[in-house]
Short mmCIF file of C-alpha atoms in Angstrom, two decimals:
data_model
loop_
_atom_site.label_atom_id
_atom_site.label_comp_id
_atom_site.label_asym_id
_atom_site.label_seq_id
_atom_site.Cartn_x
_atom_site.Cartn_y
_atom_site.Cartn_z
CA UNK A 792 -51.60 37.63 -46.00
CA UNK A 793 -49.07 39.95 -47.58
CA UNK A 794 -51.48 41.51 -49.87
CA UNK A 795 -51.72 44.50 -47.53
CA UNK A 796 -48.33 45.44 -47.60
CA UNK A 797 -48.54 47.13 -51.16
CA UNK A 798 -52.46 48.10 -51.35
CA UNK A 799 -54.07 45.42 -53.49
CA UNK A 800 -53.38 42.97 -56.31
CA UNK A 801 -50.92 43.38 -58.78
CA UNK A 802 -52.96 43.49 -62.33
CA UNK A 803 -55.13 46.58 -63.48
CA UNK A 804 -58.91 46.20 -62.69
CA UNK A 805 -61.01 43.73 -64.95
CA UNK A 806 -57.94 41.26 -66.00
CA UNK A 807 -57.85 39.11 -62.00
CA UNK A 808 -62.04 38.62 -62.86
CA UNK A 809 -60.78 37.25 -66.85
CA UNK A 810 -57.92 35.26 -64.87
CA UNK A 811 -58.14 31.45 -64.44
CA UNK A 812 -55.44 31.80 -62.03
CA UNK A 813 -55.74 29.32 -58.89
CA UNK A 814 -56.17 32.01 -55.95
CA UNK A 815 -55.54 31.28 -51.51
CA UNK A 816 -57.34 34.21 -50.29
CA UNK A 817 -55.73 36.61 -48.02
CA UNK A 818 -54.86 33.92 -45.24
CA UNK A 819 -52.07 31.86 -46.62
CA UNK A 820 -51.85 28.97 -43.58
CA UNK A 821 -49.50 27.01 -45.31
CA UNK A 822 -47.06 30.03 -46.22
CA UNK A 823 -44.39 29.87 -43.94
CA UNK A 824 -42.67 33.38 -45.30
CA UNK A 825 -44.78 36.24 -44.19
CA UNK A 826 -42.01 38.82 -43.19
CA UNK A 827 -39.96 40.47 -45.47
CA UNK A 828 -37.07 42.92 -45.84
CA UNK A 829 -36.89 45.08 -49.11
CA UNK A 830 -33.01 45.57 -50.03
CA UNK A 831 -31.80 48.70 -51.93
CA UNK A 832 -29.01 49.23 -53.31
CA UNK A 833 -29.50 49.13 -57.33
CA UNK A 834 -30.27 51.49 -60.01
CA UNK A 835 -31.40 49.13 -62.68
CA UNK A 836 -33.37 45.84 -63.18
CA UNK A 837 -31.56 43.33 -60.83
CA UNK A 838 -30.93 40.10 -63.06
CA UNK A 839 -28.69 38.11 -61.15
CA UNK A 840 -28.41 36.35 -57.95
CA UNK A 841 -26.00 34.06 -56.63
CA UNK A 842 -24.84 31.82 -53.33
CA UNK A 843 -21.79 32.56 -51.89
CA UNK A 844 -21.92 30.85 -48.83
CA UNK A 845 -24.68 29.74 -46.35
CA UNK A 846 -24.75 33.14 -44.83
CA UNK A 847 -23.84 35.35 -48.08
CA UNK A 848 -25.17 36.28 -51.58
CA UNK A 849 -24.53 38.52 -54.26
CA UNK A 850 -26.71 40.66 -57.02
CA UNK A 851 -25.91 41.87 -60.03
CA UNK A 852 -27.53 43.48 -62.99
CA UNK A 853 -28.34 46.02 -65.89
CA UNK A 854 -26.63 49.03 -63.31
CA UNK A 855 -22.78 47.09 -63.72
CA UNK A 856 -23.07 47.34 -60.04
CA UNK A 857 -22.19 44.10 -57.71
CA UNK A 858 -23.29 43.55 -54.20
CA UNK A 859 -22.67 41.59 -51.82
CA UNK A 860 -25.54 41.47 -49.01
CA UNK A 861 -26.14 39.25 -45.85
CA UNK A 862 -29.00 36.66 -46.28
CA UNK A 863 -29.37 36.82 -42.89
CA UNK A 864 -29.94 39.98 -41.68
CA UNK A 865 -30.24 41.93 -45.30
CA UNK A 866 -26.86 44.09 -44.24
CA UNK A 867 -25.29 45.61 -47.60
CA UNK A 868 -21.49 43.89 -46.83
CA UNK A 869 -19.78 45.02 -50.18
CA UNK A 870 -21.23 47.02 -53.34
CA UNK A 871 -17.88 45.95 -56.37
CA UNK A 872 -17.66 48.49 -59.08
CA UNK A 873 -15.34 47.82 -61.77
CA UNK A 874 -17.94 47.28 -64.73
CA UNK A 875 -19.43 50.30 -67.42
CA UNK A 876 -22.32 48.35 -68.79
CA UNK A 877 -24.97 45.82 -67.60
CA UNK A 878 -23.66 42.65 -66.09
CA UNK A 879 -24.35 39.35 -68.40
CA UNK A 880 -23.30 36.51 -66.35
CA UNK A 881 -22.21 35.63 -62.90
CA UNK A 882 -20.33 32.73 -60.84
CA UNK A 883 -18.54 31.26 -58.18
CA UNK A 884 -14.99 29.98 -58.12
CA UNK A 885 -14.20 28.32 -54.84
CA UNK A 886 -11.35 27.78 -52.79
CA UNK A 887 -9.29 24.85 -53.14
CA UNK A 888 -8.85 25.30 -49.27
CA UNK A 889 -11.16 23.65 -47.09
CA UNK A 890 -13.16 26.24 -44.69
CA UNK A 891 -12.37 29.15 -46.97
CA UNK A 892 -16.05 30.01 -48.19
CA UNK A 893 -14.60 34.13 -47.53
CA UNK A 894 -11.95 33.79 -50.12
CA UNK A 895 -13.78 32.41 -53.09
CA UNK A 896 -13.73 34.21 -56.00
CA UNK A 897 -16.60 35.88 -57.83
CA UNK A 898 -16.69 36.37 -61.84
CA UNK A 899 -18.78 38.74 -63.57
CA UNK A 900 -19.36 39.48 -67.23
CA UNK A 901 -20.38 42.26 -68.57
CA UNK A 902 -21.74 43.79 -71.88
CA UNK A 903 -18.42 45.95 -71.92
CA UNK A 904 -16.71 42.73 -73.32
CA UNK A 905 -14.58 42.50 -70.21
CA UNK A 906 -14.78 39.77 -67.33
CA UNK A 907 -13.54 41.00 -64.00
CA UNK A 908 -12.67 38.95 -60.86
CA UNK A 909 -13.21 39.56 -57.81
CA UNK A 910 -12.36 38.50 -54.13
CA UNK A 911 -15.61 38.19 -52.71
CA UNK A 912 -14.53 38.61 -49.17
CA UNK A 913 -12.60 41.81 -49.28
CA UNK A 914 -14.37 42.85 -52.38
CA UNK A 915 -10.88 43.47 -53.71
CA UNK A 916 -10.80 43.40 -57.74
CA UNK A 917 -8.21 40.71 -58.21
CA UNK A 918 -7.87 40.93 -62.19
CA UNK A 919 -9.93 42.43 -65.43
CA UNK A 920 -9.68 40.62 -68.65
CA UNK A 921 -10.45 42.92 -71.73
CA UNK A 922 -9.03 40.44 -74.43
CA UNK A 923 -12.67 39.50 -75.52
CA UNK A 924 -14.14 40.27 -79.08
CA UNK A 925 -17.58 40.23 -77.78
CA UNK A 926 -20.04 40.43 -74.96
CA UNK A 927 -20.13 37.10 -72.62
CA UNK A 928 -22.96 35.92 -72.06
CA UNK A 929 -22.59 32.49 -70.01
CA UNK A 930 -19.94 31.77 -67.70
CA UNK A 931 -19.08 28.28 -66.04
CA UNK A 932 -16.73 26.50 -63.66
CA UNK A 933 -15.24 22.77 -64.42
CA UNK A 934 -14.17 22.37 -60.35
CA UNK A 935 -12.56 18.81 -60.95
CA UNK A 936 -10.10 19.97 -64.02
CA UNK A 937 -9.47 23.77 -62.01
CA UNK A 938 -10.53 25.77 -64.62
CA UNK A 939 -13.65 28.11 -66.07
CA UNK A 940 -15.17 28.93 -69.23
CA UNK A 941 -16.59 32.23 -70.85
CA UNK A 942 -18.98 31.87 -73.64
CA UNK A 943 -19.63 34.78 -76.50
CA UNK A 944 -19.24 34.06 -80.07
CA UNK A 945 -16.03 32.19 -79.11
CA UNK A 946 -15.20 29.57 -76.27
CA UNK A 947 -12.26 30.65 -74.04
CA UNK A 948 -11.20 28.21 -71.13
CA UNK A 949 -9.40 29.48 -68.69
CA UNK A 950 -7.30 28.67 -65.47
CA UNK A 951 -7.43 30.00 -62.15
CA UNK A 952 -4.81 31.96 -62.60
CA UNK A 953 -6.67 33.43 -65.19
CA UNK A 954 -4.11 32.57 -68.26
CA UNK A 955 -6.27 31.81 -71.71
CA UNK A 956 -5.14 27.96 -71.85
CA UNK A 957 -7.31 27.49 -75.35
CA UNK A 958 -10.04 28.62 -77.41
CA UNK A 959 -12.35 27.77 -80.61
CA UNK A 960 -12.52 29.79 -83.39
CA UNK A 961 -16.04 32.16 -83.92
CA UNK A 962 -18.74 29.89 -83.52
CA UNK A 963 -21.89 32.46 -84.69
CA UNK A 964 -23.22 36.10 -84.01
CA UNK A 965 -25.85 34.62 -81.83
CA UNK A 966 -22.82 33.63 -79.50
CA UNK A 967 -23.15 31.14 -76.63
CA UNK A 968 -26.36 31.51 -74.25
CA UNK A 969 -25.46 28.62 -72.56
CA UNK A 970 -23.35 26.16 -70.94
CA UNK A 971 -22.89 22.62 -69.01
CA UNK A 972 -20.60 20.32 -68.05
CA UNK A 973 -21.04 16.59 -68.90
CA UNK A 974 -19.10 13.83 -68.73
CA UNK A 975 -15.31 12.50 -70.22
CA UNK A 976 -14.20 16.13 -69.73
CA UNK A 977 -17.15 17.98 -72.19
CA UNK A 978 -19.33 20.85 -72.08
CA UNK A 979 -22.36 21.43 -74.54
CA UNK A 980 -22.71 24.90 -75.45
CA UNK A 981 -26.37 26.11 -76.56
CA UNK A 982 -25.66 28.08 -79.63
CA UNK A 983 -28.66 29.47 -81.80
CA UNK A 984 -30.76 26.19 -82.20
CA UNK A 985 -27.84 23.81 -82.00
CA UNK A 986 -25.78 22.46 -78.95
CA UNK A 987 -22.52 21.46 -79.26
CA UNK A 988 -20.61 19.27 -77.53
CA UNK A 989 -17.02 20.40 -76.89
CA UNK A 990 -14.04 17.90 -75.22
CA UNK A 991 -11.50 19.47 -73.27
CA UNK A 992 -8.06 17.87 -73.61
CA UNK A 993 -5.59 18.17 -70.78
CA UNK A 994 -1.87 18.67 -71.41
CA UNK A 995 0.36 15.52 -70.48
CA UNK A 996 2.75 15.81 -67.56
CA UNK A 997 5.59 18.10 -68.37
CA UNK A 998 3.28 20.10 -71.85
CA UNK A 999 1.73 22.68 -71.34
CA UNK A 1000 -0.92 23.59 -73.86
CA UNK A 1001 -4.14 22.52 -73.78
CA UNK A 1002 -6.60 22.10 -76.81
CA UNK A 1003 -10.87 21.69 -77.31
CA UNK A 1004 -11.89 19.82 -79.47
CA UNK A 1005 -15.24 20.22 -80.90
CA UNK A 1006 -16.98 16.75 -80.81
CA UNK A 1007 -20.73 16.65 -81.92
CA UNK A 1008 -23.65 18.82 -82.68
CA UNK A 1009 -26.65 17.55 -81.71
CA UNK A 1010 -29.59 19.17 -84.03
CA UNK A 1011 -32.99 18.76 -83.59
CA UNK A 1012 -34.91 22.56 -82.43
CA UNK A 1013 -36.58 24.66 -84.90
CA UNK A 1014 -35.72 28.00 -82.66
CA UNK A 1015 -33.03 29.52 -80.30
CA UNK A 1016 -32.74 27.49 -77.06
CA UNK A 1017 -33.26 29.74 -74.15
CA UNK A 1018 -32.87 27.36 -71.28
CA UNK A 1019 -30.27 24.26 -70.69
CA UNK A 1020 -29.60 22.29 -68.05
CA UNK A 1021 -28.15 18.85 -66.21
CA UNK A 1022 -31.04 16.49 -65.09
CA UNK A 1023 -28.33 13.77 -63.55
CA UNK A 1024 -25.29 11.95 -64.85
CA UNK A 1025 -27.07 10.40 -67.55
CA UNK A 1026 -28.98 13.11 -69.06
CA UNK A 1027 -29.65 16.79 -69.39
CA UNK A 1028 -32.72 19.02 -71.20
CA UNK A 1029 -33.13 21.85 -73.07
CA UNK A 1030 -35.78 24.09 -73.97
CA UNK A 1031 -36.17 26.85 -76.82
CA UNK A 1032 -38.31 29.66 -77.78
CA UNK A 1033 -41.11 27.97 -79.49
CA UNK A 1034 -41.82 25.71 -76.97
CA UNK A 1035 -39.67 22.48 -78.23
CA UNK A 1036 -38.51 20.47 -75.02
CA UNK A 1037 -35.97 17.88 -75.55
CA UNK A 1038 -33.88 15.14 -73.46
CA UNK A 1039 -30.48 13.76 -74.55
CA UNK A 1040 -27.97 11.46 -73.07
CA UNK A 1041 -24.75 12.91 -72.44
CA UNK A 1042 -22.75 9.21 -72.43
CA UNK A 1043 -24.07 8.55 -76.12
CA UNK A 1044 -25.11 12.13 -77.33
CA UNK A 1045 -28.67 11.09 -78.76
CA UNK A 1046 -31.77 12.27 -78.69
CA UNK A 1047 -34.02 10.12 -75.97
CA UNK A 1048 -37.02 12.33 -75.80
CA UNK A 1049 -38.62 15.29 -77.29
CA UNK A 1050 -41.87 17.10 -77.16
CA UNK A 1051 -43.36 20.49 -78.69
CA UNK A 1052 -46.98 20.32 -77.90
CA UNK A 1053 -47.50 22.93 -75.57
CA UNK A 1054 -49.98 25.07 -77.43
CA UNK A 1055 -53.82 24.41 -77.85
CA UNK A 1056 -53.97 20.84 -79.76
CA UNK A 1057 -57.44 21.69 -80.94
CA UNK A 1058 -55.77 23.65 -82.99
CA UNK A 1059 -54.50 20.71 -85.06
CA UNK A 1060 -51.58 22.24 -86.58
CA UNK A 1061 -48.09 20.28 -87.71
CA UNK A 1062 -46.70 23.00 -89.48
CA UNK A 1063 -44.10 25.30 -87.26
CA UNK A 1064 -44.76 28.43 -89.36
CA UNK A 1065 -48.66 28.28 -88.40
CA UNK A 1066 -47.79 27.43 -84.90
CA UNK A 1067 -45.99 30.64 -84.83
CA UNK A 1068 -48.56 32.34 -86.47
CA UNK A 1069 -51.55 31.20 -84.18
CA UNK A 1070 -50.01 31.79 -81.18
CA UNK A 1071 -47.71 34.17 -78.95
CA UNK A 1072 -44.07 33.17 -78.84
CA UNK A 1073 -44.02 33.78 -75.69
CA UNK A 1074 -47.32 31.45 -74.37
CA UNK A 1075 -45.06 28.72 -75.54
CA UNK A 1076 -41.31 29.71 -74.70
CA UNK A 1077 -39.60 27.74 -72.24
CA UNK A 1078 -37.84 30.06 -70.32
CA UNK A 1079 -36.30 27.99 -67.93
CA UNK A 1080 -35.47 24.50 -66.76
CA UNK A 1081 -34.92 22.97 -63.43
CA UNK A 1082 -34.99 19.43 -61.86
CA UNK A 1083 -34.09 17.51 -59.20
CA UNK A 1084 -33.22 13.49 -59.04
CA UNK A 1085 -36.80 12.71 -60.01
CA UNK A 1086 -38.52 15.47 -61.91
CA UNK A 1087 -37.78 17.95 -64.74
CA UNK A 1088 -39.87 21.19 -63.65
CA UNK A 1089 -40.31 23.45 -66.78
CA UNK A 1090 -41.48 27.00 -67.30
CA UNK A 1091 -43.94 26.82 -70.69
CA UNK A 1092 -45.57 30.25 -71.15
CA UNK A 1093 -47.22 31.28 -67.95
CA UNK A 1094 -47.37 27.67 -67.29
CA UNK A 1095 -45.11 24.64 -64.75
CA UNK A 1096 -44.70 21.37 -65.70
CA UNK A 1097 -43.53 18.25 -63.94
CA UNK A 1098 -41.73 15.07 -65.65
CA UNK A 1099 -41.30 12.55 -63.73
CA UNK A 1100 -38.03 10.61 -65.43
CA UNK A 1101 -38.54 7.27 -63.81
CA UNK A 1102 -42.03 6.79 -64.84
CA UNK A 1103 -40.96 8.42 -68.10
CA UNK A 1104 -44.25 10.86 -68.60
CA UNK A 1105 -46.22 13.69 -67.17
CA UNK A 1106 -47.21 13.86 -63.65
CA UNK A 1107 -48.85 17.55 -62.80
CA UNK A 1108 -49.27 20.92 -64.56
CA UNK A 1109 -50.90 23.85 -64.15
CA UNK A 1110 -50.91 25.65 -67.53
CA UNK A 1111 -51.94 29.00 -65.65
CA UNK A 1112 -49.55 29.43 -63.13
CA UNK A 1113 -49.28 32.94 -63.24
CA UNK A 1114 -50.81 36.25 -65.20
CA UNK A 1115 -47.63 36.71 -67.47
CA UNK A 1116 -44.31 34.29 -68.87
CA UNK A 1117 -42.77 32.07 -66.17
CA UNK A 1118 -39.29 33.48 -66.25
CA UNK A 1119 -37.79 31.58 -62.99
CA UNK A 1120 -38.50 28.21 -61.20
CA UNK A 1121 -36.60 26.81 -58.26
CA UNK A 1122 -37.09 23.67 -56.14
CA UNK A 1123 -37.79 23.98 -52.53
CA UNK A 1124 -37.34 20.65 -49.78
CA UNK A 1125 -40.98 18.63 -49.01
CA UNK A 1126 -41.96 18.40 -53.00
CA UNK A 1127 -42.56 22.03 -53.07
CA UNK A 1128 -42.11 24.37 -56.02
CA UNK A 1129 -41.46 28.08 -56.66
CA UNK A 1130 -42.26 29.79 -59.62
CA UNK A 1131 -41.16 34.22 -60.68
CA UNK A 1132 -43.15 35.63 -63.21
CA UNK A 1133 -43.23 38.99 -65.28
CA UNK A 1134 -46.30 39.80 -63.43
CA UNK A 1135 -44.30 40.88 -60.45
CA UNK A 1136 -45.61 37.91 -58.46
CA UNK A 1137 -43.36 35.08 -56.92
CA UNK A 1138 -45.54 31.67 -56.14
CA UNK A 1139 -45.09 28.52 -54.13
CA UNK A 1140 -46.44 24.98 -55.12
CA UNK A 1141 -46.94 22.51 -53.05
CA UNK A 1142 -46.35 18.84 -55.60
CA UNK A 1143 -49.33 16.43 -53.68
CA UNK A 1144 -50.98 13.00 -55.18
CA UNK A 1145 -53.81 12.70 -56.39
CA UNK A 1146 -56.97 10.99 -54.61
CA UNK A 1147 -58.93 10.79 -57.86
CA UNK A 1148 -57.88 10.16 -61.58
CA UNK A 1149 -59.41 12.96 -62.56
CA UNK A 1150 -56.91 15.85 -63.66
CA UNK A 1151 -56.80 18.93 -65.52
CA UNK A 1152 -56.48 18.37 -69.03
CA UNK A 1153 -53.15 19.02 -70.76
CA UNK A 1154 -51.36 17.94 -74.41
CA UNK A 1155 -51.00 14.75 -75.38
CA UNK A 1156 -48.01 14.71 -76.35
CA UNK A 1157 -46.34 16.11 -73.40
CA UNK A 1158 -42.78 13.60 -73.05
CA UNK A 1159 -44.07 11.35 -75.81
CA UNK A 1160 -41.01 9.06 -75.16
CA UNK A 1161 -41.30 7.54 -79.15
CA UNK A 1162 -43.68 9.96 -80.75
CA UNK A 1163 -41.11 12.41 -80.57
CA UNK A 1164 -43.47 15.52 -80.30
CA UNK A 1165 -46.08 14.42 -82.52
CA UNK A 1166 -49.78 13.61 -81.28
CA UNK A 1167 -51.02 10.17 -81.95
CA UNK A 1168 -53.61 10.65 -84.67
CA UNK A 1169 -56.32 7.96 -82.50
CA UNK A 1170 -55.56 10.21 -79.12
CA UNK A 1171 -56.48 13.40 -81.00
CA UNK A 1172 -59.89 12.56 -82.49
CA UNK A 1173 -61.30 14.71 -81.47
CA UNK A 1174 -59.33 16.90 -80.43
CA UNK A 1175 -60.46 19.44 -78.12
CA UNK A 1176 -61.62 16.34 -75.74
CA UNK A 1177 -58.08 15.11 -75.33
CA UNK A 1178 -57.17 14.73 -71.75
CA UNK A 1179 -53.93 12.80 -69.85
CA UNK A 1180 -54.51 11.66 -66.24
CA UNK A 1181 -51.98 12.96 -64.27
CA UNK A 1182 -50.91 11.05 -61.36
CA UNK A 1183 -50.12 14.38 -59.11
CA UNK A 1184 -51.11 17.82 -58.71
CA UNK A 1185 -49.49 21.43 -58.30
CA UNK A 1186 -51.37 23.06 -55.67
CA UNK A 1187 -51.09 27.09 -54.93
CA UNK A 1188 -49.68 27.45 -51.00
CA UNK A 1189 -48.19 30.82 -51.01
CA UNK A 1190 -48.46 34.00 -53.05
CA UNK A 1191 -45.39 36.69 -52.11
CA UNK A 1192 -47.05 39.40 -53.13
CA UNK A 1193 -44.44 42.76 -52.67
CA UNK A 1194 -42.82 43.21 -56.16
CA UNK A 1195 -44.04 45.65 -58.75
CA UNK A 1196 -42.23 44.70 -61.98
CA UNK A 1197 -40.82 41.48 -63.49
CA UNK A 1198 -38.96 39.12 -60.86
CA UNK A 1199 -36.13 37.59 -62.78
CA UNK A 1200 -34.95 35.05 -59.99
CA UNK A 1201 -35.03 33.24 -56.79
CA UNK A 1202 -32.58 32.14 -54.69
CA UNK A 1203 -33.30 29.69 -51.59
CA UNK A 1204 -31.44 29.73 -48.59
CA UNK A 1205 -32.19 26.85 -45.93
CA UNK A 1206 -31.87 28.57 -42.89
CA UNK A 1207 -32.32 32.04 -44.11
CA UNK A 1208 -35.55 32.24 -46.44
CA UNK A 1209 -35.80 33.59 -50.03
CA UNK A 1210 -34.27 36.49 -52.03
CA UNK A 1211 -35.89 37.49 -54.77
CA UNK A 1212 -34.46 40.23 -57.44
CA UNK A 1213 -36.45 42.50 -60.15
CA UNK A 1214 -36.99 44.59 -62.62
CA UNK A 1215 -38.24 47.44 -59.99
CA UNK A 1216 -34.20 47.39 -58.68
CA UNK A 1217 -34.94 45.84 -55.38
CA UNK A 1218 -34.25 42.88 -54.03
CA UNK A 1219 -36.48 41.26 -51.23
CA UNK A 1220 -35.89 38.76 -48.46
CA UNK A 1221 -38.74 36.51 -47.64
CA UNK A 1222 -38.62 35.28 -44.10
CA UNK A 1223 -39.68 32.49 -42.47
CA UNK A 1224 -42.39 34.40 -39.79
CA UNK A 1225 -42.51 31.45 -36.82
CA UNK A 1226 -38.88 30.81 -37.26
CA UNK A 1227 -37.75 34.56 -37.08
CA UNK A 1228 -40.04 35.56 -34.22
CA UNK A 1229 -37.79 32.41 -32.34
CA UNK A 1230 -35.19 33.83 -33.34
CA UNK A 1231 -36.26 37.30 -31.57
CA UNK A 1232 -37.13 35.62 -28.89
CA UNK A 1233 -34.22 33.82 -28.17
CA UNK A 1234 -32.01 36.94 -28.68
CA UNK A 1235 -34.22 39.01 -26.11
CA UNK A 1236 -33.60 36.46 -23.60
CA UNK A 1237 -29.96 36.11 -24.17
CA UNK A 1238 -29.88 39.85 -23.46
CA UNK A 1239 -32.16 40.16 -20.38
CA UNK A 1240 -29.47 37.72 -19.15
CA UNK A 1241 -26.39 39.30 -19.55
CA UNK A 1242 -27.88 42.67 -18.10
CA UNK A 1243 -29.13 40.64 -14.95
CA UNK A 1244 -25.63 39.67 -14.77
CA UNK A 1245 -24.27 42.56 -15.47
CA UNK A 1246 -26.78 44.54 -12.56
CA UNK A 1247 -25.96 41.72 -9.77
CA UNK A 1248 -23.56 43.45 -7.27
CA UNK A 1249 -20.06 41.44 -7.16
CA UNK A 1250 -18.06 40.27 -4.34
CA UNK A 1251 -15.58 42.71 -3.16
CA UNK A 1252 -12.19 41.79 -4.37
CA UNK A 1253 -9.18 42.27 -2.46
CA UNK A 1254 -8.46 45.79 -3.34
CA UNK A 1255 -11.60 45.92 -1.74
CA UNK A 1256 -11.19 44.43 1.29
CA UNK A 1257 -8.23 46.65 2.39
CA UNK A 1258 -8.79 49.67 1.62
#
């Protein structure tokens, strides 16, 4: 349906026909977001977006250039200057006060080793911190102890007030890519191939220095972990570059899961170094992880998978999601799924049961929950027939088709519809077409009343009346 708005598909001629890409045709009946408005405002590849309120978001990227735009409408509110180099990490502080979503403050990092802070409703730069060694790559907000932390090749945690209340000494030149909170006041920090589990201990009434404490590593990936996340209370994943996906418990810090069969298993390989060799990092990287209460949703290659973590296995895949790497995924409300590739395209996935038992074949050893990654030698004979029923489905509802580079993110807004940022420096609002012509309509009627009211001759007054 939107396939018109930029002259034809995205790919050069020949690759769509090589493709086994699942395709909707032009009409997309089940895509509720066929308007859009394109936002400008950037000079560079737009990496960053995040939620300010229900009304309000901001970008950020490679440009060092912050705005602040109106998911409603698309109105640029306020464009923050105040870095020199391309932004590395963004977040939200909020307000202690109730009903004070204008006041919260933004942080940004940025590859000029400096984080600045900002008021994100007067877009007034509160502070800039310059005291770092290196560039900061992750930054995170403990709410319940009042205070963030910036990540490089050191830890820093610091208050609202932004005083440095502790710090570890240099952890590597790979420096933190990312960061969590868990549980009994700890954080797990993705460094290189490890994660580390760091306890933050409070001062006692009346001290005032606090101290972190560095309290486990947890080893078990072969190659840098490029995605980390919080499934619930219990449990959170991570994923690295050569496809190794792996769950631990945050209460006892062990490994409960782990699985790195996401290339071709006829290939039959054990060794890492051959994996490597026989296949593109990249058709194996997992990029990024998301969940919800029920399902881990990961980003393998140009592929999505779903775990479902009561069941404890696979439940639907589609190993060709998209042309090019799955860099984004996001959850949507009614089991639906939405996935940014480098490709330029942004799609939607509807998660449905399946009628029949019959699935599309994926790895073996996707979750294996005591294999540990490795393929059970009596599944994989022979190997290029192995095949997991999967008990649900990922089916294609909507392709946003209006992006000509890499989309690095999505952001979902209930009321509002989707932004999406990329590497072609816009941003683009994807609205929800039945709901915004309502909208219209409503609005045109409001205003045909108040200039019938305002055209209806009044009463005379009594100024009137005697003169």
């Amino acid at each position: 349906m939107l396939r018109w708005l930029i002259g034809g598909g995205r790919e050069p001629p020949g690759l769509a026909e090589k493709s086994p890409l699942q395709s909707i045709g032009e009409e997309q009946t089940q895509n509720p977001y066929t308007e859009l408005l394109v936002l400008k405002a950037h000079r560079d590849i737009v990496r960053f977006l995040v939620r300010l309120d229900d009304y309000r978001f901001a970008s950020a990227g490679d440009d060092g250039v912050v705005v602040v735009w109106s998911a409603q409408t698309g109105e640029k509110l306020l464009e923050l200057s105040g870095h020199t180099q391309k932004i590395t990490a963004v977040t939200t502080f909020p307000s202690l006060e109730p009903g004070e979503e204008q006041r919260r403050l933004l942080l940004t990092a940025s590859a000029d080793r400096a984080v600045v802070v900002w008021d994100s409703g007067t877009g007034r730069q509160v502070q800039r911190l310059s005291c770092f060694q290196s560039t900061v790559k992750c930054l995170t907000v403990l709410q319940r102890l009042d205070v963030w932390l910036s990540g490089g090749d050191d830890l820093c945690v610091w208050s609202r007030k932004l005083d440095l209340l502790c710090k570890t000494d240099h952890l590597s030149d790979t420096g933190i890519s990312a960061l969590v909170e868990i549980p009994q006041n700890c954080v797990v920090a993705a460094v290189g191939r490890e994660l580390i589990i760091f306890r933050l201990v409070a001062p006692p009434e009346g001290a005032l220095e606090w101290d972190i404490v560095e309290a486990k590593r947890l080893l078990g990936h072969q190659d840098h972990i490029l995605s980390l996340v919080n499934v619930n209370d219990v449990s959170l994943v991570s994923g690295s570059h050569v496809g190794e996906l792996m769950v631990w418990g945050v209460l006892d810090w062990t490994l409960k899961a782990a699985e790195c069969n996401f290339w071709d298993p006829s290939l039959q390989l054990d060794a890492q170094q051959e994996i490597k060799l026989c296949q593109k990092p990249n058709d194996i990287s997992i990029h990024h992880v998301t969940c919800d209460e029920e399902n881990v949703f990961a980003a393998v290659g140009r592929g999505l998978y779903v775990y479902n973590l009561q069941m404890k296995r696979l439940t639907a895949c589609q190993r060709a999601a998209h042309d090019s790497s799955v860099l984004h995924v996001a959850k949507l409300p009614n089991r639906q799924l939405i996935s940014c590739s480098e490709d330029g395209s942004v799609r939607i996935w509807e998660l449905r049961e399946n009628q029949q038992a019959a699935a599309e074949p994926v790895p073996t050893g996707f979750f294996n929950m005591w294999g540990f990654g490795r393929v059970n030698k009596q599944a994989s004979q022979p190997a290029r027939k192995q095949e997991v029923a999967t008990s649900c489905s990922l089916e294609l509802i909507g392709d946003l088709i209006g992006h000509s580079s890499s989309v690095e993110m999505v952001l979902y807004f209930e009321e509002h519809g989707l932004a999406t940022c990329s590497a072609d420096h816009l941003i683009i609002l994807w609205k929800h077409g039945a709901r915004e012509s309502e909208r219209r309509s409503l609005r045109l009627f409001q205003k045909l009343e108040e200039q019938g009211a305002c055209a209806a001759p009044s009463p005379p007054g009594p100024c009137a009346v005697l003169a």
